[in-house]
CSV table of C-alpha atoms and ligand atoms in Angstrom, one decimal:
chain,number,residue,atom,x,y,z
A,27,UNK,CA,113.7,132.8,97.6
A,28,UNK,CA,117.0,132.3,100.1
A,29,UNK,CA,115.1,132.3,103.3
A,30,UNK,CA,111.0,130.4,101.8
A,31,UNK,CA,113.9,127.5,100.6
A,32,UNK,CA,116.3,127.0,103.3
A,33,UNK,CA,113.4,127.2,105.0
A,34,UNK,CA,111.2,124.4,103.3
A,35,UNK,CA,114.8,122.6,103.9
A,36,UNK,CA,114.6,123.1,107.7
A,37,UNK,CA,111.5,121.8,107.7
A,38,UNK,CA,112.1,118.4,105.7
A,39,UNK,CA,115.1,118.3,107.7
A,40,UNK,CA,112.5,117.7,111.1
A,41,UNK,CA,110.1,115.7,109.2
A,42,UNK,CA,112.7,113.2,108.5
A,43,UNK,CA,116.2,113.2,111.0
A,44,UNK,CA,118.3,110.7,109.3
A,45,UNK,CA,120.2,111.1,112.9
A,46,UNK,CA,117.1,109.5,115.0
A,47,UNK,CA,116.1,107.0,112.4
A,48,UNK,CA,119.9,105.3,112.8
A,49,UNK,CA,119.7,105.0,116.2
A,50,UNK,CA,116.6,102.4,115.0
A,51,UNK,CA,119.2,100.2,113.3
A,52,UNK,CA,120.9,98.5,115.8
A,53,UNK,CA,124.1,97.1,113.3
A,54,UNK,CA,124.9,100.6,111.7
A,55,UNK,CA,126.8,100.5,115.0
A,56,UNK,CA,129.1,98.0,114.2
A,57,UNK,CA,132.5,98.6,113.5
A,58,UNK,CA,134.8,96.9,110.6
A,59,UNK,CA,138.6,96.5,110.7
A,60,UNK,CA,138.3,98.8,113.2
A,61,UNK,CA,136.2,101.3,111.6
A,62,UNK,CA,132.9,102.2,112.0
A,63,UNK,CA,130.2,100.6,109.5
A,64,UNK,CA,129.8,102.7,106.6
A,65,UNK,CA,127.0,100.4,104.8
A,66,UNK,CA,126.6,100.9,100.8
A,67,UNK,CA,125.1,97.0,100.1
A,68,UNK,CA,121.9,98.4,100.2
A,69,UNK,CA,121.3,97.2,96.6
A,70,UNK,CA,121.3,93.5,97.9
A,71,UNK,CA,120.4,93.2,101.5
A,72,UNK,CA,119.4,96.2,103.6
A,73,UNK,CA,119.4,96.0,107.6
A,74,UNK,CA,116.8,96.0,110.1
A,75,UNK,CA,115.1,98.6,112.3
A,76,UNK,CA,115.0,96.7,116.0
A,77,UNK,CA,111.1,97.6,115.7
A,78,UNK,CA,111.8,94.3,112.7
A,79,UNK,CA,113.9,92.4,115.5
A,80,UNK,CA,111.3,93.6,118.1
A,81,UNK,CA,108.6,92.0,115.9
A,82,UNK,CA,110.5,87.9,114.6
A,83,UNK,CA,111.9,87.2,119.1
A,84,UNK,CA,108.4,89.1,119.8
A,85,UNK,CA,107.2,85.9,117.3
A,86,UNK,CA,109.2,83.0,118.4
A,87,UNK,CA,108.8,84.4,122.1
A,88,UNK,CA,105.0,84.3,123.0
A,89,UNK,CA,102.9,83.4,119.7
A,90,UNK,CA,105.0,80.7,117.4
A,91,UNK,CA,101.9,78.2,115.9
A,92,UNK,CA,102.0,76.8,111.9
A,93,UNK,CA,99.4,79.1,110.4
A,94,UNK,CA,95.7,78.0,108.6
A,95,UNK,CA,95.8,74.0,111.0
A,96,UNK,CA,95.6,75.1,114.4
A,97,UNK,CA,92.3,75.6,116.2
A,98,UNK,CA,94.1,76.5,119.5
A,99,UNK,CA,95.0,80.4,120.8
A,100,UNK,CA,98.9,80.3,119.8
A,101,UNK,CA,97.6,78.9,115.7
A,102,UNK,CA,95.0,82.0,115.6
A,103,UNK,CA,97.3,85.1,117.1
A,104,UNK,CA,99.6,82.8,114.0
A,105,UNK,CA,96.8,82.6,111.5
A,106,UNK,CA,95.3,86.5,112.0
A,107,UNK,CA,99.3,88.1,112.7
A,108,UNK,CA,99.5,86.5,108.9
A,109,UNK,CA,96.5,88.6,107.0
A,110,UNK,CA,97.3,90.9,108.9
A,111,UNK,CA,100.3,91.5,107.5
A,112,UNK,CA,98.8,91.0,103.7
A,113,UNK,CA,97.0,93.6,104.1
A,114,UNK,CA,99.3,95.8,105.5
A,115,UNK,CA,100.8,94.9,102.1
A,116,UNK,CA,98.5,95.5,99.7
A,117,UNK,CA,98.7,98.9,101.8
A,118,UNK,CA,102.2,99.1,101.1
A,119,UNK,CA,101.9,99.2,97.2
A,120,UNK,CA,97.8,100.5,97.5
A,121,UNK,CA,96.1,97.0,95.6
A,122,UNK,CA,92.8,96.5,95.9
A,123,UNK,CA,92.6,93.6,97.6
A,124,UNK,CA,94.4,91.6,100.5
A,125,UNK,CA,93.6,87.9,98.1
A,126,UNK,CA,95.8,90.1,95.2
A,127,UNK,CA,98.9,89.0,97.3
A,128,UNK,CA,100.4,86.1,97.3
A,129,UNK,CA,103.0,85.7,99.5
A,130,UNK,CA,106.5,83.9,98.1
A,131,UNK,CA,110.1,83.5,99.3
A,132,UNK,CA,111.5,86.3,97.9
A,133,UNK,CA,111.2,88.0,94.2
A,134,UNK,CA,113.2,85.4,92.7
A,135,UNK,CA,110.1,83.5,93.5
A,136,UNK,CA,107.6,85.6,92.7
A,137,UNK,CA,109.2,85.1,89.2
A,138,UNK,CA,109.7,82.3,88.8
A,139,UNK,CA,105.9,81.7,89.8
A,140,UNK,CA,104.8,83.6,87.1
A,141,UNK,CA,106.5,82.7,84.6
A,142,UNK,CA,105.9,78.7,85.3
A,143,UNK,CA,101.8,78.7,86.6
A,144,UNK,CA,101.7,82.3,83.1
A,145,UNK,CA,104.1,79.9,81.1
A,146,UNK,CA,102.6,75.7,81.2
A,147,UNK,CA,98.7,77.7,79.8
A,148,UNK,CA,99.6,80.6,77.7
A,149,UNK,CA,102.2,80.7,76.3
A,150,UNK,CA,103.2,77.8,72.5
A,151,UNK,CA,105.8,77.5,69.9
A,152,UNK,CA,105.6,80.7,68.0
A,153,UNK,CA,104.9,83.6,71.1
A,154,UNK,CA,107.2,85.5,72.2
A,155,UNK,CA,108.1,87.2,75.9
A,156,UNK,CA,109.9,90.3,76.3
A,157,UNK,CA,112.2,92.0,78.9
A,158,UNK,CA,115.1,94.4,78.7
A,159,UNK,CA,119.0,94.3,78.7
A,160,UNK,CA,119.4,94.7,82.3
A,161,UNK,CA,117.4,92.3,84.5
A,162,UNK,CA,118.3,91.2,87.3
A,163,UNK,CA,119.0,87.1,85.9
A,164,UNK,CA,116.0,86.3,87.6
A,165,UNK,CA,113.7,88.5,85.3
A,166,UNK,CA,115.7,86.9,82.6
A,167,UNK,CA,116.0,82.9,83.2
A,168,UNK,CA,113.3,82.4,84.7
A,169,UNK,CA,110.9,83.8,81.4
A,170,UNK,CA,113.9,81.1,79.3
A,171,UNK,CA,112.8,78.7,80.6
A,172,UNK,CA,109.4,79.4,80.5
A,173,UNK,CA,110.4,80.0,76.2
A,174,UNK,CA,113.1,76.4,76.8
A,175,UNK,CA,110.0,74.6,77.7
A,176,UNK,CA,107.0,75.9,75.4
A,177,UNK,CA,109.1,77.0,72.4
A,178,UNK,CA,109.0,80.2,72.1
A,179,UNK,CA,111.2,83.3,72.1
A,180,UNK,CA,112.5,85.3,74.4
A,181,UNK,CA,113.6,89.2,72.7
A,182,UNK,CA,115.5,92.1,74.4
A,183,UNK,CA,114.9,95.9,74.8
A,184,UNK,CA,117.9,97.6,74.1
A,185,UNK,CA,118.7,100.5,76.6
A,186,UNK,CA,120.9,103.3,75.7
A,187,UNK,CA,124.6,104.4,77.5
A,188,UNK,CA,122.6,106.5,79.9
A,189,UNK,CA,120.3,103.6,80.9
A,190,UNK,CA,117.4,104.7,79.8
A,191,UNK,CA,115.0,102.3,77.7
A,192,UNK,CA,115.1,102.6,74.1
A,193,UNK,CA,111.2,102.3,74.5
A,194,UNK,CA,110.3,103.8,71.2
A,195,UNK,CA,111.9,100.0,70.6
A,196,UNK,CA,109.0,97.8,72.6
A,197,UNK,CA,106.3,99.7,70.5
A,198,UNK,CA,107.9,97.8,67.2
A,199,UNK,CA,109.1,94.8,68.7
A,200,UNK,CA,105.7,94.8,70.5
A,201,UNK,CA,102.9,92.3,68.3
A,202,UNK,CA,99.6,89.7,68.8
A,203,UNK,CA,102.8,86.9,69.0
A,204,UNK,CA,103.3,89.0,72.2
A,205,UNK,CA,102.4,87.4,75.2
A,206,UNK,CA,104.0,88.8,78.3
A,207,UNK,CA,106.5,92.0,79.1
A,208,UNK,CA,108.8,91.6,82.4
A,209,UNK,CA,110.5,94.2,83.0
A,210,UNK,CA,112.3,96.5,86.0
A,211,UNK,CA,110.6,99.2,87.5
A,212,UNK,CA,114.5,99.7,89.0
A,213,UNK,CA,117.1,98.9,87.6
A,214,UNK,CA,119.6,97.0,89.9
A,215,UNK,CA,122.9,98.2,88.5
A,216,UNK,CA,122.6,101.9,86.6
A,217,UNK,CA,120.1,103.2,89.6
A,218,UNK,CA,117.6,104.0,86.3
A,219,UNK,CA,113.7,104.2,86.9
A,220,UNK,CA,111.8,102.4,84.3
A,221,UNK,CA,109.0,105.0,82.9
A,222,UNK,CA,106.4,101.4,83.3
A,223,UNK,CA,103.4,102.6,83.5
A,224,UNK,CA,104.0,104.0,80.4
A,225,UNK,CA,104.9,101.1,79.1
A,226,UNK,CA,102.0,98.9,81.2
A,227,UNK,CA,100.4,100.8,78.7
A,228,UNK,CA,101.5,100.2,75.5
A,229,UNK,CA,101.4,96.5,76.4
A,230,UNK,CA,97.6,97.2,77.1
A,231,UNK,CA,97.1,98.1,74.3
A,232,UNK,CA,98.3,95.4,72.5
A,233,UNK,CA,96.3,93.1,75.1
A,234,UNK,CA,99.2,92.3,76.4
A,235,UNK,CA,99.7,91.8,80.4
A,236,UNK,CA,102.6,93.1,82.6
A,237,UNK,CA,105.7,91.9,85.5
A,238,UNK,CA,107.4,94.7,87.3
A,239,UNK,CA,110.4,94.1,89.0
A,240,UNK,CA,109.7,96.1,92.1
A,241,UNK,CA,113.4,94.2,93.5
A,242,UNK,CA,114.7,97.8,94.1
A,243,UNK,CA,111.7,100.3,93.6
A,244,UNK,CA,110.2,99.3,96.4
A,245,UNK,CA,112.4,99.4,99.2
A,246,UNK,CA,112.7,104.1,97.8
A,247,UNK,CA,109.8,105.5,96.1
A,248,UNK,CA,106.3,104.6,96.3
A,249,UNK,CA,105.1,101.5,94.6
A,250,UNK,CA,101.7,101.7,94.2
A,251,UNK,CA,100.0,99.1,91.0
A,252,UNK,CA,96.3,100.9,90.1
A,253,UNK,CA,98.6,103.2,89.4
A,254,UNK,CA,100.8,102.0,87.7
A,255,UNK,CA,97.9,99.2,85.9
A,256,UNK,CA,100.3,95.9,86.0
A,257,UNK,CA,99.4,93.2,85.6
A,258,UNK,CA,101.7,91.6,88.0
A,259,UNK,CA,104.1,92.6,90.4
A,260,UNK,CA,107.5,90.9,93.6
A,261,UNK,CA,108.9,93.1,95.0
A,262,UNK,CA,111.6,91.1,98.5
A,263,UNK,CA,111.4,91.9,102.2
A,264,UNK,CA,115.0,91.3,102.8
A,265,UNK,CA,115.5,95.3,100.4
A,266,UNK,CA,113.0,96.6,102.1
A,267,UNK,CA,114.1,95.5,106.1
A,268,UNK,CA,112.4,92.6,106.6
A,269,UNK,CA,113.4,89.2,107.8
A,270,UNK,CA,115.8,87.1,104.6
A,271,UNK,CA,113.8,83.7,103.3
A,272,UNK,CA,109.5,86.5,102.7
A,273,UNK,CA,108.3,88.1,99.2
A,274,UNK,CA,105.3,89.1,97.9
A,275,UNK,CA,103.3,88.8,94.6
A,276,UNK,CA,101.4,90.8,93.9
A,277,UNK,CA,98.5,89.9,90.3
A,278,UNK,CA,95.5,91.2,89.4
A,279,UNK,CA,92.4,89.0,90.3
A,280,UNK,CA,91.6,87.6,87.1
A,281,UNK,CA,95.2,86.6,86.6
A,282,UNK,CA,95.4,84.6,90.1
A,283,UNK,CA,91.3,82.8,89.0
A,284,UNK,CA,93.0,81.8,85.9
A,285,UNK,CA,95.8,80.6,86.8
A,286,UNK,CA,97.4,77.1,87.8
A,287,UNK,CA,99.0,76.6,90.9
A,288,UNK,CA,102.7,77.0,90.7
A,289,UNK,CA,103.4,74.0,93.8
A,290,UNK,CA,101.4,70.9,95.0
A,291,UNK,CA,100.8,70.6,98.6
A,292,UNK,CA,99.2,71.9,101.7
A,293,UNK,CA,96.7,74.4,101.9
A,294,UNK,CA,96.7,74.7,98.5
A,295,UNK,CA,93.7,72.8,98.5
A,296,UNK,CA,89.7,73.1,98.3
A,297,UNK,CA,89.2,68.6,98.7
A,298,UNK,CA,92.0,66.5,97.6
A,299,UNK,CA,90.3,62.9,97.0
A,300,UNK,CA,92.3,60.5,95.4
A,301,UNK,CA,90.9,60.3,91.2
A,302,UNK,CA,91.3,64.5,92.0
A,303,UNK,CA,92.7,67.8,93.6
A,304,UNK,CA,90.3,71.7,93.5
A,305,UNK,CA,92.1,74.2,94.6
A,306,UNK,CA,91.5,76.7,97.0
A,307,UNK,CA,90.8,80.0,96.1
A,308,UNK,CA,93.5,82.5,95.3
A,309,UNK,CA,96.5,84.0,97.2
A,310,UNK,CA,96.1,80.4,99.0
A,311,UNK,CA,96.1,78.6,96.0
A,312,UNK,CA,99.5,78.9,95.5
A,313,UNK,CA,100.7,79.8,99.0
A,314,UNK,CA,101.7,75.2,99.2
A,315,UNK,CA,103.1,74.2,102.3
A,316,UNK,CA,103.8,76.0,105.2
A,317,UNK,CA,104.9,79.4,104.7
A,318,UNK,CA,107.0,81.7,106.3
A,319,UNK,CA,104.3,83.6,107.9
A,320,UNK,CA,106.8,85.0,111.0
A,321,UNK,CA,108.6,86.0,107.6
A,322,UNK,CA,106.1,87.7,106.7
A,323,UNK,CA,104.7,88.6,110.0
A,324,UNK,CA,108.7,90.2,109.5
A,325,UNK,CA,107.2,91.6,106.9
A,326,UNK,CA,104.4,93.7,107.9
A,327,UNK,CA,106.2,94.9,110.2
A,328,UNK,CA,109.1,96.2,108.1
A,329,UNK,CA,106.0,98.0,106.3
A,330,UNK,CA,104.6,100.0,108.5
A,331,UNK,CA,108.5,101.4,109.7
A,332,UNK,CA,108.4,102.4,106.8
A,333,UNK,CA,105.4,104.3,106.0
A,334,UNK,CA,105.3,105.9,109.3
A,335,UNK,CA,109.0,107.8,107.9
A,336,UNK,CA,107.1,108.3,104.4
A,337,UNK,CA,108.2,107.3,101.1
A,338,UNK,CA,107.9,110.6,100.0
A,339,UNK,CA,110.2,111.3,103.0
A,340,UNK,CA,111.9,108.4,101.8
A,341,UNK,CA,112.1,109.3,98.7
A,342,UNK,CA,113.2,113.2,99.2
A,343,UNK,CA,116.0,112.7,101.2
A,344,UNK,CA,117.5,109.8,98.6
A,345,UNK,CA,117.3,112.6,96.5
A,346,UNK,CA,119.4,114.9,98.2
A,347,UNK,CA,122.1,111.2,99.0
A,348,UNK,CA,121.4,110.4,94.8
A,349,UNK,CA,122.3,115.2,94.5
A,350,UNK,CA,126.2,114.5,96.4
A,351,UNK,CA,126.8,112.1,95.8
A,352,UNK,CA,127.0,112.4,91.5
A,353,UNK,CA,128.8,114.9,92.3
A,354,UNK,CA,130.5,113.9,94.1
A,355,UNK,CA,131.7,110.3,91.2
A,356,UNK,CA,131.6,113.7,89.0
A,357,UNK,CA,135.0,115.5,90.2
A,358,UNK,CA,136.1,111.9,90.5
A,359,UNK,CA,139.4,112.2,88.5
A,360,UNK,CA,139.6,108.5,86.2
A,361,UNK,CA,136.6,107.5,87.2
A,362,UNK,CA,133.5,106.0,84.8
A,363,UNK,CA,130.3,105.7,86.3
A,364,UNK,CA,127.5,103.9,84.4
A,365,UNK,CA,124.6,103.7,83.3
A,366,UNK,CA,123.0,108.4,84.4
A,367,UNK,CA,119.5,107.9,83.5
A,368,UNK,CA,117.3,111.1,83.2
A,369,UNK,CA,115.7,109.8,86.4
A,370,UNK,CA,117.1,107.8,88.9
A,371,UNK,CA,117.1,104.9,92.4
A,372,UNK,CA,120.6,106.0,94.8
A,373,UNK,CA,121.9,103.5,93.5
A,374,UNK,CA,126.4,104.0,91.7
A,375,UNK,CA,127.9,101.3,89.4
A,376,UNK,CA,131.5,102.3,88.8
A,377,UNK,CA,134.4,101.3,87.9
A,378,UNK,CA,138.5,102.6,88.8
A,379,UNK,CA,141.3,103.6,85.6
A,380,UNK,CA,143.3,100.7,85.5
A,381,UNK,CA,142.1,99.3,89.4
A,382,UNK,CA,139.5,96.1,89.2
A,383,UNK,CA,136.9,96.3,91.1
A,384,UNK,CA,137.6,93.2,93.1
A,385,UNK,CA,140.6,95.3,94.7
A,386,UNK,CA,138.7,98.6,95.1
A,387,UNK,CA,136.5,96.7,97.1
A,388,UNK,CA,138.8,94.6,99.0
A,389,UNK,CA,140.1,98.0,100.2
A,390,UNK,CA,137.5,99.5,100.9
A,391,UNK,CA,136.4,97.5,103.1
A,392,UNK,CA,139.7,97.5,105.2
A,393,UNK,CA,138.4,100.7,105.6
A,394,UNK,CA,134.5,100.0,107.4
A,395,UNK,CA,132.8,100.5,103.6
A,396,UNK,CA,131.3,97.8,102.4
A,397,UNK,CA,130.4,97.9,98.7
A,398,UNK,CA,129.5,94.6,96.5
A,399,UNK,CA,131.5,94.2,94.0
A,400,UNK,CA,131.6,91.8,90.6
A,401,UNK,CA,128.4,91.7,88.0
A,402,UNK,CA,125.4,92.3,89.9
A,403,UNK,CA,123.2,88.9,89.0
A,404,UNK,CA,123.1,91.2,85.1
A,405,UNK,CA,125.6,90.1,83.0
A,406,UNK,CA,123.3,91.9,80.1
A,407,UNK,CA,124.4,95.3,81.3
A,408,UNK,CA,128.4,94.3,81.7
A,409,UNK,CA,128.0,92.7,77.7
A,410,UNK,CA,126.1,95.8,77.4
A,411,UNK,CA,129.6,98.6,78.8
A,412,UNK,CA,131.7,96.2,77.3
A,413,UNK,CA,132.5,95.2,81.4
A,414,UNK,CA,134.2,92.7,83.4
A,415,UNK,CA,132.2,94.2,86.6
A,416,UNK,CA,131.2,96.8,88.8
A,417,UNK,CA,131.9,99.0,92.0
A,418,UNK,CA,128.3,99.4,93.4
A,419,UNK,CA,127.5,101.9,96.3
A,420,UNK,CA,123.8,101.2,97.1
A,421,UNK,CA,122.2,103.3,99.4
A,422,UNK,CA,119.3,103.3,102.0
A,423,UNK,CA,117.9,105.9,103.6
A,424,UNK,CA,119.7,105.1,107.0
A,425,UNK,CA,122.8,106.8,105.2
A,426,UNK,CA,124.3,110.2,105.2
A,427,UNK,CA,126.1,112.7,103.4
A,428,UNK,CA,128.7,112.0,105.8
A,429,UNK,CA,129.1,108.1,104.1
A,430,UNK,CA,129.4,109.7,101.7
A,431,UNK,CA,132.1,111.3,101.9
A,432,UNK,CA,133.6,108.8,103.3
A,433,UNK,CA,133.9,107.1,100.7
A,434,UNK,CA,135.0,109.2,98.7
A,435,UNK,CA,137.8,110.2,100.7
A,436,UNK,CA,138.4,105.2,101.1
A,437,UNK,CA,138.5,106.0,96.6
A,438,UNK,CA,141.5,108.5,96.8
A,439,UNK,CA,142.9,106.7,99.1
A,440,UNK,CA,142.9,103.2,97.1
A,441,UNK,CA,144.3,105.6,94.0
A,442,UNK,CA,147.0,106.8,96.4
A,443,UNK,CA,147.7,102.7,97.0
A,444,UNK,CA,147.7,101.8,93.7
A,445,UNK,CA,149.6,105.2,92.3
B,29,PMP,N1,115.1,91.8,90.9
B,29,PMP,C1,116.2,93.1,91.2
B,29,PMP,C2,116.6,93.5,90.3
B,29,PMP,C3,117.7,92.4,92.2
B,29,PMP,O1,117.7,93.1,92.3
B,29,PMP,C4,116.7,91.7,92.8
B,29,PMP,C5,117.9,90.6,93.8
B,29,PMP,N2,119.3,91.2,93.9
B,29,PMP,C6,116.4,90.5,92.5
B,29,PMP,C7,115.5,90.6,91.7
B,29,PMP,C8,116.5,89.1,93.5
B,29,PMP,O2,115.9,89.6,94.1
B,29,PMP,P1,115.4,88.4,95.7
B,29,PMP,O3,117.4,87.3,95.3
B,29,PMP,O4,115.0,88.4,96.6
B,29,PMP,O5,114.9,86.6,95.0
């Protein structure tokens, strides 16, 4: 039995060699304050592999031209690369058709697109939108704005101290007045993986569409829109090892056909006359102006990189990191970890007794350890636990067990400095 388990472990290590993976990320060799960088701020943004950097440089150096407009060779090449990237996003999230994928500037932009377009068509006074208490501000504020404009109201599903949503309350809250359920797949503070498939099933039982914020799931676990059966799904390129300023929105084709455009301009029209305009078919209907085509190309390269490693292999590696982190943090005296959800991704928020999160973060930085401190754009989560902020260590596919040990040594040092 032991031998079988060891062989299993060995096979997995050969399939996912994290030390080899690290060689793909030039920045991981950097020293910070004279110490090797330990980068644990991946929930804010992740680092880029050389193949993504090369894709960007290569396109600027050899192919750059605005897309969808030119008849010349460079424009055709860039247009083809942009549409190929759309196809890669479709494959990554298992969407039915390339046309169901809209390029945006990121998760925030994707959610604003839906909140504005959907609410102008379907949200009226007396209607309700449901979000959760653990959303990033990006999945709260656009809905608050939509509700203010329309006279609808916003309701929230609470979570328990463990970081699991009080799912039974969704069944009580949802009604004939509900027009949208918007929920994060993974919390950017607690790491909780929310049961989005189950939530979609409840919502659809009432004819309510669901938007899934996949900003923190796309980097860590397979995301399958057909399996989840969500109506919309948003994620950001810069968190899945692509450039900043690019992201994607998936929408079911019946919604994308029906919903009005979010912004007007070039590229999103069929015909423009002074007397009126007809719009292009989706996805172009929602891509006004020159899109971030180099960003899209970088996203395609990043998704190729991740699928090359294997999303299941990435998830298995991160599960091992999570186990080690939970065990190490659990042993650390005076440390409060926020959230211990049944299913989780490698995002850990905590505080040290008697110490301000900012001070902890600043001292860790002096040791080359990059963590984030503060509210993480999720103030309702801070309010839930009655704290002003936390230290957040968020890991990615290239992090190692040894780096977790460096963090724990760092925390010991912080404690001794303040003792
Ligand atoms: N949702 C979640 C869960 C996030 O973690 C973030 C980024 N921290 C966002 C939305 C917003 O992403 P972006 O800033 O890339 O638009």
